Amino acid sequence: DQQVKQNSPSLSVQEGRISILNCDYTNSMFDYFLWYKKYPAEGPTFLISISSIKDKNEDGRFTVFLNKSAKHLSLHIVPSQPGDSAVYFCAAAGGNDMRFGAGTRLTVKP
Amino acid sequence: NAGVTQTPKFRVLKTGQSMTLLCAQDMNHEYMYWYRQDPGMGLRLIHYSVGEGTTAKGEVPDGYNVSRLKKQNFLLGLESAAPSQTSVYFCASSRSRGGRVNYGYTFGSGTRLTVV
Protein backbone atom coordinates (compact mmCIF):
# COMPACT_ATOMS: atom_id res chain seq x y z
CA ASP A 1 0.00 0.00 0.00
CA GLN A 2 1.99 2.93 -1.31
CA GLN A 3 0.90 6.05 0.48
CA VAL A 4 3.07 8.29 -1.68
CA LYS A 5 2.94 7.86 -5.43
CA GLN A 6 4.98 9.23 -8.27
CA ASN A 7 3.25 8.00 -11.39
CA SER A 8 5.86 9.14 -13.90
CA PRO A 9 8.97 6.94 -13.77
CA SER A 10 10.83 9.28 -16.10
CA LEU A 11 10.78 12.78 -17.55
CA SER A 12 12.93 14.34 -20.25
CA VAL A 13 13.17 18.10 -20.82
CA GLN A 14 15.34 20.48 -22.78
CA GLU A 15 17.89 22.64 -21.01
CA GLY A 16 16.41 26.01 -20.09
CA ARG A 17 12.81 24.78 -20.04
CA ILE A 18 10.67 24.02 -17.01
CA SER A 19 10.64 20.58 -15.37
CA ILE A 20 7.49 19.62 -13.47
CA LEU A 21 7.56 16.54 -11.27
CA ASN A 22 4.34 15.34 -9.68
CA CYS A 23 3.48 13.42 -6.53
CA ASP A 24 0.23 12.21 -4.96
CA TYR A 25 -0.40 10.99 -1.45
CA THR A 26 -3.27 9.18 0.22
CA ASN A 27 -2.76 9.69 3.95
CA SER A 28 -4.32 12.93 5.20
CA MET A 29 -2.21 12.68 8.37
CA PHE A 30 0.94 13.70 6.49
CA ASP A 31 1.87 17.22 7.54
CA TYR A 32 5.25 17.85 5.97
CA PHE A 33 6.42 17.15 2.44
CA LEU A 34 9.89 17.00 0.98
CA TRP A 35 11.72 16.44 -2.27
CA TYR A 36 15.02 14.62 -2.44
CA LYS A 37 17.48 14.34 -5.28
CA LYS A 38 19.54 11.23 -5.87
CA TYR A 39 22.57 10.67 -8.07
CA PRO A 40 23.80 7.14 -8.91
CA ALA A 41 25.79 5.41 -6.15
CA GLU A 42 24.90 8.14 -3.66
CA GLY A 43 22.25 8.53 -0.99
CA PRO A 44 19.31 10.89 -1.52
CA THR A 45 19.97 14.51 -0.59
CA PHE A 46 17.40 16.96 0.67
CA LEU A 47 16.24 19.50 -1.91
CA ILE A 48 13.22 21.45 -0.70
CA SER A 49 10.30 21.04 1.67
CA ILE A 50 6.87 22.44 2.47
CA SER A 51 4.67 22.39 5.52
CA SER A 52 1.02 21.47 5.17
CA ILE A 53 0.03 24.97 6.32
CA LYS A 54 1.55 26.46 3.17
CA ASP A 55 0.78 26.01 -0.52
CA LYS A 56 4.06 27.17 -2.01
CA ASN A 57 7.74 27.28 -1.12
CA GLU A 58 10.54 28.65 -3.29
CA ASP A 59 14.28 28.16 -3.17
CA GLY A 60 16.12 29.58 -6.15
CA ARG A 61 15.21 27.60 -9.26
CA PHE A 62 13.12 25.14 -7.24
CA THR A 63 9.50 25.65 -6.22
CA VAL A 64 7.25 23.16 -4.49
CA PHE A 65 3.47 23.51 -4.68
CA LEU A 66 1.03 21.76 -2.36
CA ASN A 67 -2.66 21.20 -3.04
CA LYS A 68 -4.03 19.66 0.13
CA SER A 69 -7.56 19.17 -1.13
CA ALA A 70 -6.24 17.12 -4.05
CA LYS A 71 -3.50 15.50 -1.95
CA HIS A 72 -1.04 16.50 -4.63
CA LEU A 73 2.31 18.22 -4.70
CA SER A 74 4.63 19.18 -7.49
CA LEU A 75 8.20 20.32 -7.93
CA HIS A 76 9.00 22.94 -10.54
CA ILE A 77 12.55 23.47 -11.73
CA VAL A 78 13.11 26.52 -13.88
CA PRO A 79 15.26 26.88 -15.80
CA SER A 80 16.33 23.24 -15.96
CA GLN A 81 20.04 22.50 -16.24
CA PRO A 82 21.90 19.34 -17.30
CA GLY A 83 23.23 19.02 -13.74
CA ASP A 84 19.63 18.57 -12.56
CA SER A 85 19.56 15.15 -14.21
CA ALA A 86 18.94 12.73 -11.35
CA VAL A 87 16.20 10.70 -9.68
CA TYR A 88 13.80 12.82 -7.63
CA PHE A 89 11.93 11.32 -4.70
CA CYS A 90 8.85 12.84 -3.18
CA ALA A 91 8.46 12.18 0.56
CA ALA A 92 5.79 12.79 3.17
CA ALA A 93 6.25 12.97 6.92
CA GLY A 94 3.67 11.77 9.41
CA GLY A 95 4.26 10.54 12.95
CA ASN A 96 7.82 9.44 13.55
CA ASP A 97 8.84 8.55 10.04
CA MET A 98 8.74 9.49 6.39
CA ARG A 99 7.29 7.68 3.38
CA PHE A 100 8.75 7.93 -0.07
CA GLY A 101 7.48 7.67 -3.61
CA ALA A 102 9.11 5.41 -6.19
CA GLY A 103 11.02 8.27 -7.78
CA THR A 104 11.07 10.06 -11.15
CA ARG A 105 14.20 10.01 -13.28
CA LEU A 106 14.71 13.47 -14.76
CA THR A 107 16.93 13.90 -17.80
CA VAL A 108 17.79 17.41 -18.89
CA LYS A 109 19.14 17.49 -22.44
CA PRO A 110 21.65 20.17 -23.50
CA ASN B 1 32.26 16.22 7.35
CA ALA B 2 31.38 12.53 7.55
CA GLY B 3 27.61 12.84 8.14
CA VAL B 4 26.17 9.32 7.85
CA THR B 5 28.55 6.46 7.11
CA GLN B 6 27.41 2.99 6.08
CA THR B 7 29.56 -0.12 6.04
CA PRO B 8 30.00 -2.22 4.02
CA LYS B 9 29.24 -0.64 0.64
CA PHE B 10 28.79 -3.97 -1.14
CA ARG B 11 28.16 -7.51 0.01
CA VAL B 12 27.19 -10.84 -1.52
CA LEU B 13 25.59 -13.39 0.79
CA LYS B 14 24.47 -16.95 0.33
CA THR B 15 20.92 -17.85 1.29
CA GLY B 16 20.75 -18.56 5.00
CA GLN B 17 23.84 -16.57 5.96
CA SER B 18 23.68 -13.74 8.44
CA MET B 19 25.21 -10.31 8.44
CA THR B 20 25.06 -6.91 10.11
CA LEU B 21 25.01 -3.56 8.37
CA LEU B 22 26.48 -0.69 10.35
CA CYS B 23 25.32 2.91 10.25
CA ALA B 24 27.20 5.65 12.08
CA GLN B 25 26.35 9.34 12.28
CA ASP B 26 28.40 12.15 13.76
CA MET B 27 25.73 14.87 13.87
CA ASN B 28 24.30 13.97 17.29
CA HIS B 29 20.93 13.21 15.69
CA GLU B 30 18.28 11.57 17.85
CA TYR B 31 16.41 9.80 15.07
CA MET B 32 17.79 7.09 12.81
CA TYR B 33 16.19 4.99 10.09
CA TRP B 34 16.85 2.03 7.82
CA TYR B 35 15.30 1.96 4.36
CA ARG B 36 15.54 -0.41 1.44
CA GLN B 37 15.30 0.70 -2.17
CA ASP B 38 13.91 -1.61 -4.82
CA PRO B 39 13.11 -0.84 -8.47
CA GLY B 40 9.66 0.68 -8.84
CA MET B 41 9.10 0.67 -5.08
CA GLY B 42 11.00 3.69 -3.92
CA LEU B 43 12.38 3.75 -0.41
CA ARG B 44 10.57 1.59 2.13
CA LEU B 45 11.11 1.94 5.86
CA ILE B 46 12.38 -1.19 7.60
CA HIS B 47 12.96 -0.04 11.19
CA TYR B 48 13.65 3.22 12.93
CA SER B 49 14.81 4.58 16.26
CA VAL B 50 13.72 7.71 18.11
CA GLY B 51 16.67 7.66 20.47
CA GLU B 52 19.40 5.57 22.07
CA GLY B 53 18.06 2.23 23.28
CA THR B 54 14.82 2.46 21.28
CA THR B 55 13.70 0.75 18.08
CA ALA B 56 10.40 0.46 16.21
CA LYS B 57 9.07 -1.37 13.18
CA GLY B 58 8.48 0.33 9.86
CA GLU B 59 6.65 -0.81 6.73
CA VAL B 60 8.72 -3.92 5.93
CA PRO B 61 10.37 -5.21 9.16
CA ASP B 62 10.11 -8.97 8.60
CA GLY B 63 13.45 -10.76 8.36
CA TYR B 64 15.38 -7.87 9.92
CA ASN B 65 16.42 -6.90 13.42
CA VAL B 66 17.96 -3.65 14.64
CA SER B 67 19.78 -2.29 17.64
CA ARG B 68 20.69 1.20 18.84
CA LEU B 69 22.98 0.67 21.80
CA LYS B 70 24.82 3.94 21.19
CA LYS B 71 23.26 7.18 19.98
CA GLN B 72 25.58 7.44 17.00
CA ASN B 73 25.16 3.86 15.74
CA PHE B 74 22.20 2.00 14.26
CA LEU B 75 22.75 -1.63 13.28
CA LEU B 76 20.62 -3.65 10.86
CA GLY B 77 20.84 -7.43 11.09
CA LEU B 78 19.77 -10.18 8.75
CA GLU B 79 19.66 -13.46 10.67
CA SER B 80 18.99 -15.75 7.72
CA ALA B 81 19.33 -13.97 4.39
CA ALA B 82 16.86 -14.67 1.58
CA PRO B 83 17.02 -13.70 -2.12
CA SER B 84 14.05 -11.37 -1.50
CA GLN B 85 16.37 -9.27 0.65
CA THR B 86 18.53 -8.40 -2.33
CA SER B 87 18.32 -4.62 -2.35
CA VAL B 88 20.10 -1.36 -1.74
CA TYR B 89 19.93 -0.38 1.92
CA PHE B 90 20.05 3.22 3.07
CA CYS B 91 20.51 4.51 6.56
CA ALA B 92 19.35 8.01 7.48
CA SER B 93 19.31 10.25 10.51
CA SER B 94 17.45 13.39 11.49
CA ARG B 95 17.43 15.94 14.26
CA SER B 96 13.68 16.28 14.32
CA ARG B 97 10.83 13.82 14.48
CA GLY B 98 10.07 12.50 11.01
CA GLY B 99 12.46 15.02 9.47
CA ARG B 100 10.15 17.98 10.09
CA VAL B 101 12.77 20.64 9.63
CA ASN B 102 14.05 22.17 6.44
CA TYR B 103 16.90 19.73 6.07
CA GLY B 104 14.85 16.54 6.38
CA TYR B 105 16.94 13.41 6.60
CA THR B 106 20.66 12.94 6.04
CA PHE B 107 21.30 9.73 4.15
CA GLY B 108 24.30 7.48 3.89
CA SER B 109 25.57 6.41 0.48
CA GLY B 110 23.97 2.97 0.69
CA THR B 111 24.88 -0.72 0.92
CA ARG B 112 24.24 -2.88 -2.10
CA LEU B 113 23.38 -6.39 -0.89
CA THR B 114 22.94 -9.41 -3.13
CA VAL B 115 21.65 -12.70 -1.73
CA VAL B 116 22.26 -15.69 -3.98
PDB file of C-alpha atoms in Angstrom:
ATOM      1  CA  ASP A   1       0.000   0.000   0.000  1.00  0.00           C
ATOM      2  CA  GLN A   2       1.992   2.927  -1.310  1.00  0.00           C
ATOM      3  CA  GLN A   3       0.895   6.054   0.478  1.00  0.00           C
ATOM      4  CA  VAL A   4       3.070   8.291  -1.681  1.00  0.00           C
ATOM      5  CA  LYS A   5       2.939   7.856  -5.430  1.00  0.00           C
ATOM      6  CA  GLN A   6       4.984   9.231  -8.267  1.00  0.00           C
ATOM      7  CA  ASN A   7       3.250   8.001 -11.389  1.00  0.00           C
ATOM      8  CA  SER A   8       5.858   9.135 -13.896  1.00  0.00           C
ATOM      9  CA  PRO A   9       8.968   6.944 -13.774  1.00  0.00           C
ATOM     10  CA  SER A  10      10.831   9.278 -16.099  1.00  0.00           C
ATOM     11  CA  LEU A  11      10.779  12.778 -17.549  1.00  0.00           C
ATOM     12  CA  SER A  12      12.929  14.340 -20.246  1.00  0.00           C
ATOM     13  CA  VAL A  13      13.174  18.099 -20.816  1.00  0.00           C
ATOM     14  CA  GLN A  14      15.339  20.485 -22.779  1.00  0.00           C
ATOM     15  CA  GLU A  15      17.891  22.641 -21.013  1.00  0.00           C
ATOM     16  CA  GLY A  16      16.407  26.011 -20.090  1.00  0.00           C
ATOM     17  CA  ARG A  17      12.813  24.777 -20.041  1.00  0.00           C
ATOM     18  CA  ILE A  18      10.674  24.018 -17.011  1.00  0.00           C
ATOM     19  CA  SER A  19      10.644  20.582 -15.374  1.00  0.00           C
ATOM     20  CA  ILE A  20       7.495  19.615 -13.466  1.00  0.00           C
ATOM     21  CA  LEU A  21       7.564  16.544 -11.274  1.00  0.00           C
ATOM     22  CA  ASN A  22       4.344  15.343  -9.676  1.00  0.00           C
ATOM     23  CA  CYS A  23       3.477  13.422  -6.534  1.00  0.00           C
ATOM     24  CA  ASP A  24       0.226  12.212  -4.965  1.00  0.00           C
ATOM     25  CA  TYR A  25      -0.405  10.988  -1.445  1.00  0.00           C
ATOM     26  CA  THR A  26      -3.267   9.182   0.219  1.00  0.00           C
ATOM     27  CA  ASN A  27      -2.763   9.688   3.950  1.00  0.00           C
ATOM     28  CA  SER A  28      -4.323  12.930   5.203  1.00  0.00           C
ATOM     29  CA  MET A  29      -2.206  12.684   8.374  1.00  0.00           C
ATOM     30  CA  PHE A  30       0.937  13.703   6.494  1.00  0.00           C
ATOM     31  CA  ASP A  31       1.868  17.220   7.541  1.00  0.00           C
ATOM     32  CA  TYR A  32       5.248  17.850   5.971  1.00  0.00           C
ATOM     33  CA  PHE A  33       6.420  17.152   2.440  1.00  0.00           C
ATOM     34  CA  LEU A  34       9.886  17.005   0.982  1.00  0.00           C
ATOM     35  CA  TRP A  35      11.721  16.444  -2.269  1.00  0.00           C
ATOM     36  CA  TYR A  36      15.019  14.618  -2.436  1.00  0.00           C
ATOM     37  CA  LYS A  37      17.475  14.341  -5.284  1.00  0.00           C
ATOM     38  CA  LYS A  38      19.541  11.225  -5.865  1.00  0.00           C
ATOM     39  CA  TYR A  39      22.571  10.669  -8.070  1.00  0.00           C
ATOM     40  CA  PRO A  40      23.802   7.136  -8.913  1.00  0.00           C
ATOM     41  CA  ALA A  41      25.788   5.410  -6.151  1.00  0.00           C
ATOM     42  CA  GLU A  42      24.895   8.137  -3.660  1.00  0.00           C
ATOM     43  CA  GLY A  43      22.253   8.528  -0.993  1.00  0.00           C
ATOM     44  CA  PRO A  44      19.309  10.887  -1.522  1.00  0.00           C
ATOM     45  CA  THR A  45      19.974  14.506  -0.586  1.00  0.00           C
ATOM     46  CA  PHE A  46      17.398  16.965   0.671  1.00  0.00           C
ATOM     47  CA  LEU A  47      16.244  19.500  -1.910  1.00  0.00           C
ATOM     48  CA  ILE A  48      13.218  21.446  -0.704  1.00  0.00           C
ATOM     49  CA  SER A  49      10.297  21.035   1.667  1.00  0.00           C
ATOM     50  CA  ILE A  50       6.872  22.438   2.472  1.00  0.00           C
ATOM     51  CA  SER A  51       4.674  22.392   5.517  1.00  0.00           C
ATOM     52  CA  SER A  52       1.016  21.470   5.168  1.00  0.00           C
ATOM     53  CA  ILE A  53       0.033  24.971   6.317  1.00  0.00           C
ATOM     54  CA  LYS A  54       1.552  26.462   3.168  1.00  0.00           C
ATOM     55  CA  ASP A  55       0.782  26.006  -0.518  1.00  0.00           C
ATOM     56  CA  LYS A  56       4.063  27.169  -2.013  1.00  0.00           C
ATOM     57  CA  ASN A  57       7.740  27.284  -1.124  1.00  0.00           C
ATOM     58  CA  GLU A  58      10.537  28.650  -3.290  1.00  0.00           C
ATOM     59  CA  ASP A  59      14.277  28.164  -3.168  1.00  0.00           C
ATOM     60  CA  GLY A  60      16.120  29.580  -6.147  1.00  0.00           C
ATOM     61  CA  ARG A  61      15.211  27.604  -9.255  1.00  0.00           C
ATOM     62  CA  PHE A  62      13.122  25.145  -7.245  1.00  0.00           C
ATOM     63  CA  THR A  63       9.499  25.654  -6.218  1.00  0.00           C
ATOM     64  CA  VAL A  64       7.250  23.164  -4.493  1.00  0.00           C
ATOM     65  CA  PHE A  65       3.469  23.512  -4.677  1.00  0.00           C
ATOM     66  CA  LEU A  66       1.034  21.756  -2.355  1.00  0.00           C
ATOM     67  CA  ASN A  67      -2.655  21.199  -3.043  1.00  0.00           C
ATOM     68  CA  LYS A  68      -4.029  19.660   0.132  1.00  0.00           C
ATOM     69  CA  SER A  69      -7.558  19.167  -1.133  1.00  0.00           C
ATOM     70  CA  ALA A  70      -6.243  17.124  -4.051  1.00  0.00           C
ATOM     71  CA  LYS A  71      -3.498  15.500  -1.952  1.00  0.00           C
ATOM     72  CA  HIS A  72      -1.043  16.498  -4.629  1.00  0.00           C
ATOM     73  CA  LEU A  73       2.307  18.216  -4.696  1.00  0.00           C
ATOM     74  CA  SER A  74       4.626  19.175  -7.488  1.00  0.00           C
ATOM     75  CA  LEU A  75       8.200  20.318  -7.927  1.00  0.00           C
ATOM     76  CA  HIS A  76       8.996  22.936 -10.536  1.00  0.00           C
ATOM     77  CA  ILE A  77      12.551  23.475 -11.725  1.00  0.00           C
ATOM     78  CA  VAL A  78      13.109  26.522 -13.881  1.00  0.00           C
ATOM     79  CA  PRO A  79      15.260  26.882 -15.800  1.00  0.00           C
ATOM     80  CA  SER A  80      16.326  23.235 -15.964  1.00  0.00           C
ATOM     81  CA  GLN A  81      20.038  22.504 -16.238  1.00  0.00           C
ATOM     82  CA  PRO A  82      21.897  19.341 -17.300  1.00  0.00           C
ATOM     83  CA  GLY A  83      23.226  19.015 -13.736  1.00  0.00           C
ATOM     84  CA  ASP A  84      19.635  18.574 -12.564  1.00  0.00           C
ATOM     85  CA  SER A  85      19.558  15.153 -14.207  1.00  0.00           C
ATOM     86  CA  ALA A  86      18.935  12.733 -11.346  1.00  0.00           C
ATOM     87  CA  VAL A  87      16.203  10.696  -9.683  1.00  0.00           C
ATOM     88  CA  TYR A  88      13.798  12.818  -7.632  1.00  0.00           C
ATOM     89  CA  PHE A  89      11.935  11.324  -4.699  1.00  0.00           C
ATOM     90  CA  CYS A  90       8.848  12.840  -3.177  1.00  0.00           C
ATOM     91  CA  ALA A  91       8.456  12.185   0.560  1.00  0.00           C
ATOM     92  CA  ALA A  92       5.785  12.793   3.173  1.00  0.00           C
ATOM     93  CA  ALA A  93       6.252  12.975   6.920  1.00  0.00           C
ATOM     94  CA  GLY A  94       3.669  11.770   9.412  1.00  0.00           C
ATOM     95  CA  GLY A  95       4.258  10.539  12.947  1.00  0.00           C
ATOM     96  CA  ASN A  96       7.824   9.440  13.550  1.00  0.00           C
ATOM     97  CA  ASP A  97       8.840   8.554  10.036  1.00  0.00           C
ATOM     98  CA  MET A  98       8.742   9.492   6.394  1.00  0.00           C
ATOM     99  CA  ARG A  99       7.292   7.683   3.383  1.00  0.00           C
ATOM    100  CA  PHE A 100       8.753   7.931  -0.073  1.00  0.00           C
ATOM    101  CA  GLY A 101       7.478   7.674  -3.615  1.00  0.00           C
ATOM    102  CA  ALA A 102       9.108   5.406  -6.191  1.00  0.00           C
ATOM    103  CA  GLY A 103      11.018   8.275  -7.778  1.00  0.00           C
ATOM    104  CA  THR A 104      11.067  10.061 -11.152  1.00  0.00           C
ATOM    105  CA  ARG A 105      14.197  10.014 -13.277  1.00  0.00           C
ATOM    106  CA  LEU A 106      14.710  13.471 -14.759  1.00  0.00           C
ATOM    107  CA  THR A 107      16.931  13.898 -17.801  1.00  0.00           C
ATOM    108  CA  VAL A 108      17.790  17.413 -18.894  1.00  0.00           C
ATOM    109  CA  LYS A 109      19.143  17.487 -22.438  1.00  0.00           C
ATOM    110  CA  PRO A 110      21.648  20.168 -23.497  1.00  0.00           C
TER     111      PRO A 110
ATOM    112  CA  ASN B   1      32.262  16.222   7.351  1.00  0.00           C
ATOM    113  CA  ALA B   2      31.375  12.529   7.552  1.00  0.00           C
ATOM    114  CA  GLY B   3      27.605  12.839   8.135  1.00  0.00           C
ATOM    115  CA  VAL B   4      26.172   9.322   7.853  1.00  0.00           C
ATOM    116  CA  THR B   5      28.551   6.459   7.105  1.00  0.00           C
ATOM    117  CA  GLN B   6      27.415   2.994   6.081  1.00  0.00           C
ATOM    118  CA  THR B   7      29.559  -0.118   6.035  1.00  0.00           C
ATOM    119  CA  PRO B   8      30.003  -2.224   4.024  1.00  0.00           C
ATOM    120  CA  LYS B   9      29.243  -0.642   0.644  1.00  0.00           C
ATOM    121  CA  PHE B  10      28.791  -3.966  -1.138  1.00  0.00           C
ATOM    122  CA  ARG B  11      28.164  -7.508   0.012  1.00  0.00           C
ATOM    123  CA  VAL B  12      27.187 -10.840  -1.518  1.00  0.00           C
ATOM    124  CA  LEU B  13      25.592 -13.389   0.793  1.00  0.00           C
ATOM    125  CA  LYS B  14      24.474 -16.946   0.327  1.00  0.00           C
ATOM    126  CA  THR B  15      20.918 -17.852   1.290  1.00  0.00           C
ATOM    127  CA  GLY B  16      20.748 -18.555   5.003  1.00  0.00           C
ATOM    128  CA  GLN B  17      23.844 -16.573   5.956  1.00  0.00           C
ATOM    129  CA  SER B  18      23.683 -13.744   8.443  1.00  0.00           C
ATOM    130  CA  MET B  19      25.212 -10.307   8.437  1.00  0.00           C
ATOM    131  CA  THR B  20      25.064  -6.908  10.109  1.00  0.00           C
ATOM    132  CA  LEU B  21      25.008  -3.560   8.368  1.00  0.00           C
ATOM    133  CA  LEU B  22      26.476  -0.694  10.350  1.00  0.00           C
ATOM    134  CA  CYS B  23      25.320   2.905  10.248  1.00  0.00           C
ATOM    135  CA  ALA B  24      27.199   5.646  12.076  1.00  0.00           C
ATOM    136  CA  GLN B  25      26.347   9.345  12.278  1.00  0.00           C
ATOM    137  CA  ASP B  26      28.404  12.146  13.762  1.00  0.00           C
ATOM    138  CA  MET B  27      25.729  14.866  13.871  1.00  0.00           C
ATOM    139  CA  ASN B  28      24.299  13.973  17.289  1.00  0.00           C
ATOM    140  CA  HIS B  29      20.926  13.207  15.693  1.00  0.00           C
ATOM    141  CA  GLU B  30      18.279  11.571  17.851  1.00  0.00           C
ATOM    142  CA  TYR B  31      16.405   9.797  15.068  1.00  0.00           C
ATOM    143  CA  MET B  32      17.791   7.091  12.810  1.00  0.00           C
ATOM    144  CA  TYR B  33      16.190   4.993  10.087  1.00  0.00           C
ATOM    145  CA  TRP B  34      16.850   2.027   7.824  1.00  0.00           C
ATOM    146  CA  TYR B  35      15.296   1.962   4.358  1.00  0.00           C
ATOM    147  CA  ARG B  36      15.542  -0.414   1.441  1.00  0.00           C
ATOM    148  CA  GLN B  37      15.296   0.703  -2.167  1.00  0.00           C
ATOM    149  CA  ASP B  38      13.912  -1.611  -4.820  1.00  0.00           C
ATOM    150  CA  PRO B  39      13.112  -0.841  -8.475  1.00  0.00           C
ATOM    151  CA  GLY B  40       9.657   0.680  -8.840  1.00  0.00           C
ATOM    152  CA  MET B  41       9.096   0.666  -5.079  1.00  0.00           C
ATOM    153  CA  GLY B  42      10.999   3.695  -3.921  1.00  0.00           C
ATOM    154  CA  LEU B  43      12.385   3.746  -0.409  1.00  0.00           C
ATOM    155  CA  ARG B  44      10.569   1.590   2.130  1.00  0.00           C
ATOM    156  CA  LEU B  45      11.105   1.942   5.856  1.00  0.00           C
ATOM    157  CA  ILE B  46      12.383  -1.193   7.601  1.00  0.00           C
ATOM    158  CA  HIS B  47      12.965  -0.045  11.194  1.00  0.00           C
ATOM    159  CA  TYR B  48      13.648   3.222  12.929  1.00  0.00           C
ATOM    160  CA  SER B  49      14.811   4.576  16.263  1.00  0.00           C
ATOM    161  CA  VAL B  50      13.720   7.707  18.113  1.00  0.00           C
ATOM    162  CA  GLY B  51      16.674   7.658  20.471  1.00  0.00           C
ATOM    163  CA  GLU B  52      19.401   5.574  22.068  1.00  0.00           C
ATOM    164  CA  GLY B  53      18.059   2.230  23.277  1.00  0.00           C
ATOM    165  CA  THR B  54      14.819   2.460  21.282  1.00  0.00           C
ATOM    166  CA  THR B  55      13.700   0.748  18.076  1.00  0.00           C
ATOM    167  CA  ALA B  56      10.403   0.461  16.213  1.00  0.00           C
ATOM    168  CA  LYS B  57       9.073  -1.370  13.176  1.00  0.00           C
ATOM    169  CA  GLY B  58       8.484   0.331   9.863  1.00  0.00           C
ATOM    170  CA  GLU B  59       6.651  -0.813   6.728  1.00  0.00           C
ATOM    171  CA  VAL B  60       8.719  -3.925   5.929  1.00  0.00           C
ATOM    172  CA  PRO B  61      10.372  -5.206   9.155  1.00  0.00           C
ATOM    173  CA  ASP B  62      10.109  -8.972   8.599  1.00  0.00           C
ATOM    174  CA  GLY B  63      13.447 -10.761   8.358  1.00  0.00           C
ATOM    175  CA  TYR B  64      15.377  -7.872   9.921  1.00  0.00           C
ATOM    176  CA  ASN B  65      16.421  -6.897  13.422  1.00  0.00           C
ATOM    177  CA  VAL B  66      17.964  -3.651  14.640  1.00  0.00           C
ATOM    178  CA  SER B  67      19.778  -2.290  17.645  1.00  0.00           C
ATOM    179  CA  ARG B  68      20.685   1.203  18.843  1.00  0.00           C
ATOM    180  CA  LEU B  69      22.983   0.668  21.802  1.00  0.00           C
ATOM    181  CA  LYS B  70      24.816   3.943  21.195  1.00  0.00           C
ATOM    182  CA  LYS B  71      23.261   7.177  19.978  1.00  0.00           C
ATOM    183  CA  GLN B  72      25.582   7.439  16.996  1.00  0.00           C
ATOM    184  CA  ASN B  73      25.162   3.862  15.738  1.00  0.00           C
ATOM    185  CA  PHE B  74      22.200   1.997  14.260  1.00  0.00           C
ATOM    186  CA  LEU B  75      22.751  -1.635  13.279  1.00  0.00           C
ATOM    187  CA  LEU B  76      20.619  -3.645  10.864  1.00  0.00           C
ATOM    188  CA  GLY B  77      20.840  -7.429  11.095  1.00  0.00           C
ATOM    189  CA  LEU B  78      19.767 -10.175   8.754  1.00  0.00           C
ATOM    190  CA  GLU B  79      19.661 -13.456  10.671  1.00  0.00           C
ATOM    191  CA  SER B  80      18.991 -15.748   7.718  1.00  0.00           C
ATOM    192  CA  ALA B  81      19.329 -13.971   4.392  1.00  0.00           C
ATOM    193  CA  ALA B  82      16.857 -14.673   1.583  1.00  0.00           C
ATOM    194  CA  PRO B  83      17.021 -13.703  -2.119  1.00  0.00           C
ATOM    195  CA  SER B  84      14.047 -11.369  -1.505  1.00  0.00           C
ATOM    196  CA  GLN B  85      16.367  -9.267   0.651  1.00  0.00           C
ATOM    197  CA  THR B  86      18.527  -8.403  -2.329  1.00  0.00           C
ATOM    198  CA  SER B  87      18.317  -4.622  -2.351  1.00  0.00           C
ATOM    199  CA  VAL B  88      20.103  -1.359  -1.742  1.00  0.00           C
ATOM    200  CA  TYR B  89      19.935  -0.377   1.920  1.00  0.00           C
ATOM    201  CA  PHE B  90      20.052   3.216   3.068  1.00  0.00           C
ATOM    202  CA  CYS B  91      20.510   4.505   6.564  1.00  0.00           C
ATOM    203  CA  ALA B  92      19.352   8.013   7.477  1.00  0.00           C
ATOM    204  CA  SER B  93      19.311  10.252  10.506  1.00  0.00           C
ATOM    205  CA  SER B  94      17.446  13.394  11.485  1.00  0.00           C
ATOM    206  CA  ARG B  95      17.432  15.936  14.263  1.00  0.00           C
ATOM    207  CA  SER B  96      13.682  16.282  14.321  1.00  0.00           C
ATOM    208  CA  ARG B  97      10.834  13.822  14.482  1.00  0.00           C
ATOM    209  CA  GLY B  98      10.074  12.504  11.006  1.00  0.00           C
ATOM    210  CA  GLY B  99      12.457  15.017   9.471  1.00  0.00           C
ATOM    211  CA  ARG B 100      10.149  17.978  10.093  1.00  0.00           C
ATOM    212  CA  VAL B 101      12.768  20.639   9.631  1.00  0.00           C
ATOM    213  CA  ASN B 102      14.047  22.167   6.436  1.00  0.00           C
ATOM    214  CA  TYR B 103      16.902  19.734   6.069  1.00  0.00           C
ATOM    215  CA  GLY B 104      14.848  16.544   6.384  1.00  0.00           C
ATOM    216  CA  TYR B 105      16.941  13.410   6.597  1.00  0.00           C
ATOM    217  CA  THR B 106      20.657  12.945   6.035  1.00  0.00           C
ATOM    218  CA  PHE B 107      21.296   9.730   4.148  1.00  0.00           C
ATOM    219  CA  GLY B 108      24.301   7.480   3.891  1.00  0.00           C
ATOM    220  CA  SER B 109      25.568   6.406   0.483  1.00  0.00           C
ATOM    221  CA  GLY B 110      23.971   2.971   0.686  1.00  0.00           C
ATOM    222  CA  THR B 111      24.881  -0.719   0.918  1.00  0.00           C
ATOM    223  CA  ARG B 112      24.241  -2.882  -2.102  1.00  0.00           C
ATOM    224  CA  LEU B 113      23.376  -6.390  -0.888  1.00  0.00           C
ATOM    225  CA  THR B 114      22.943  -9.408  -3.127  1.00  0.00           C
ATOM    226  CA  VAL B 115      21.653 -12.697  -1.728  1.00  0.00           C
ATOM    227  CA  VAL B 116      22.262 -15.693  -3.978  1.00  0.00           C
TER     228      VAL B 116
END
